[in-house]
Amino acid sequence: AFISLEDLARHLVDGSTLGGSSKLEDTLRCHRCGQLFGDSMRQLLLHLRRCEAPEFDAGSPPPVAAPSTTSAVELLEEMGFRCGREALEDVLLHTKGSIERAVEFLSAQ
């Protein structure tokens, strides 16, 4: 969204933010180690290529099998992809359930 110079000047004088959400649930996060990336899709993608941590979940054992489509969709939503459940399910089908390839595909869009 664009902001006028007058609005920008007013925000600077008031010392307020420009309205972007900074809530934790709105930031991108690695599904393995839990590292946060804010809104930097590129940094998340680069990180996923080298992250070797087991899937992040405080208090539960690592999964034995690949996550179900529902949990994979939830992971993608938690990572910041908000294009709808059906679209995420289609991407997961296209990538044969690979969350990493789904992230690469979605970030290229």
XYZ file of C-alpha atoms in Angstrom:
109
model
C 0.000 0.000 0.000
C 1.198 3.478 -0.788
C 1.230 6.309 1.725
C 1.170 10.006 0.948
C 4.106 12.206 1.894
C 1.858 14.138 4.291
C 0.858 10.931 6.101
C 4.477 9.781 6.203
C 5.565 13.133 7.686
C 2.778 12.914 10.293
C 3.901 9.380 11.277
C 7.508 10.549 11.588
C 6.554 13.538 13.749
C 4.273 11.417 15.967
C 6.868 8.664 16.242
C 4.252 6.065 15.310
C 4.639 3.049 13.057
C 3.375 2.938 9.493
C 0.701 0.382 10.317
C 2.424 -2.854 9.321
C 1.532 -5.713 11.595
C 4.304 -6.840 13.886
C 2.379 -9.607 15.633
C 4.274 -12.862 16.061
C 1.651 -14.872 14.160
C 2.108 -12.606 11.124
C 5.834 -13.318 10.752
C 7.449 -16.023 8.651
C 8.932 -18.899 10.650
C 10.942 -22.034 9.900
C 8.811 -25.124 10.534
C 11.880 -27.075 11.657
C 13.802 -24.880 14.100
C 11.310 -22.090 14.766
C 13.605 -19.261 13.610
C 11.644 -16.099 12.765
C 12.127 -14.179 9.510
C 9.644 -11.303 9.760
C 8.449 -10.745 6.187
C 11.649 -11.835 4.415
C 10.519 -14.709 2.204
C 13.936 -14.822 0.528
C 15.745 -15.308 3.838
C 13.307 -18.068 4.848
C 13.858 -19.839 1.529
C 17.652 -19.638 1.875
C 17.400 -20.875 5.456
C 15.202 -23.868 4.519
C 17.829 -25.054 2.067
C 20.391 -25.449 4.848
C 18.358 -25.994 8.050
C 19.010 -29.468 9.419
C 17.080 -29.177 12.672
C 14.292 -31.651 13.397
C 10.816 -30.166 13.154
C 10.222 -27.585 15.874
C 7.521 -28.425 18.397
C 8.159 -27.666 22.030
C 7.269 -30.646 24.169
C 6.436 -33.350 21.634
C 8.579 -36.020 19.983
C 9.606 -35.548 16.347
C 7.149 -37.007 13.840
C 7.841 -40.501 12.552
C 6.099 -40.091 9.205
C 5.656 -37.138 6.886
C 3.018 -34.687 8.105
C -0.526 -35.150 6.844
C -1.850 -32.709 4.280
C -3.884 -30.945 6.970
C -0.913 -30.451 9.276
C 1.280 -29.447 6.325
C -1.295 -26.799 5.353
C -1.304 -25.584 8.953
C 2.508 -25.390 8.901
C 2.446 -23.347 5.699
C -0.172 -21.040 7.208
C 1.948 -20.645 10.347
C 4.917 -19.804 8.130
C 2.934 -16.874 6.726
C 1.353 -18.224 3.542
C -2.221 -16.974 3.614
C -3.557 -17.794 0.154
C -6.315 -20.148 1.338
C -6.419 -23.794 2.370
C -7.460 -25.105 -1.043
C -4.592 -23.317 -2.780
C -2.108 -24.641 -0.225
C -3.480 -28.179 -0.607
C -3.073 -27.895 -4.392
C 0.521 -26.735 -3.986
C 1.239 -29.657 -1.638
C -0.233 -32.080 -4.185
C 1.905 -30.488 -6.886
C 5.045 -30.819 -4.731
C 4.156 -34.350 -3.584
C 3.822 -33.259 0.049
C 7.233 -31.594 0.334
C 6.931 -28.531 2.545
C 10.316 -27.240 1.380
C 9.343 -27.454 -2.300
C 5.958 -25.910 -1.468
C 7.723 -22.930 0.147
C 9.957 -22.554 -2.922
C 6.929 -22.741 -5.230
C 4.873 -20.267 -3.187
C 7.720 -17.792 -2.800
C 8.249 -17.774 -6.583
C 4.654 -16.627 -7.117
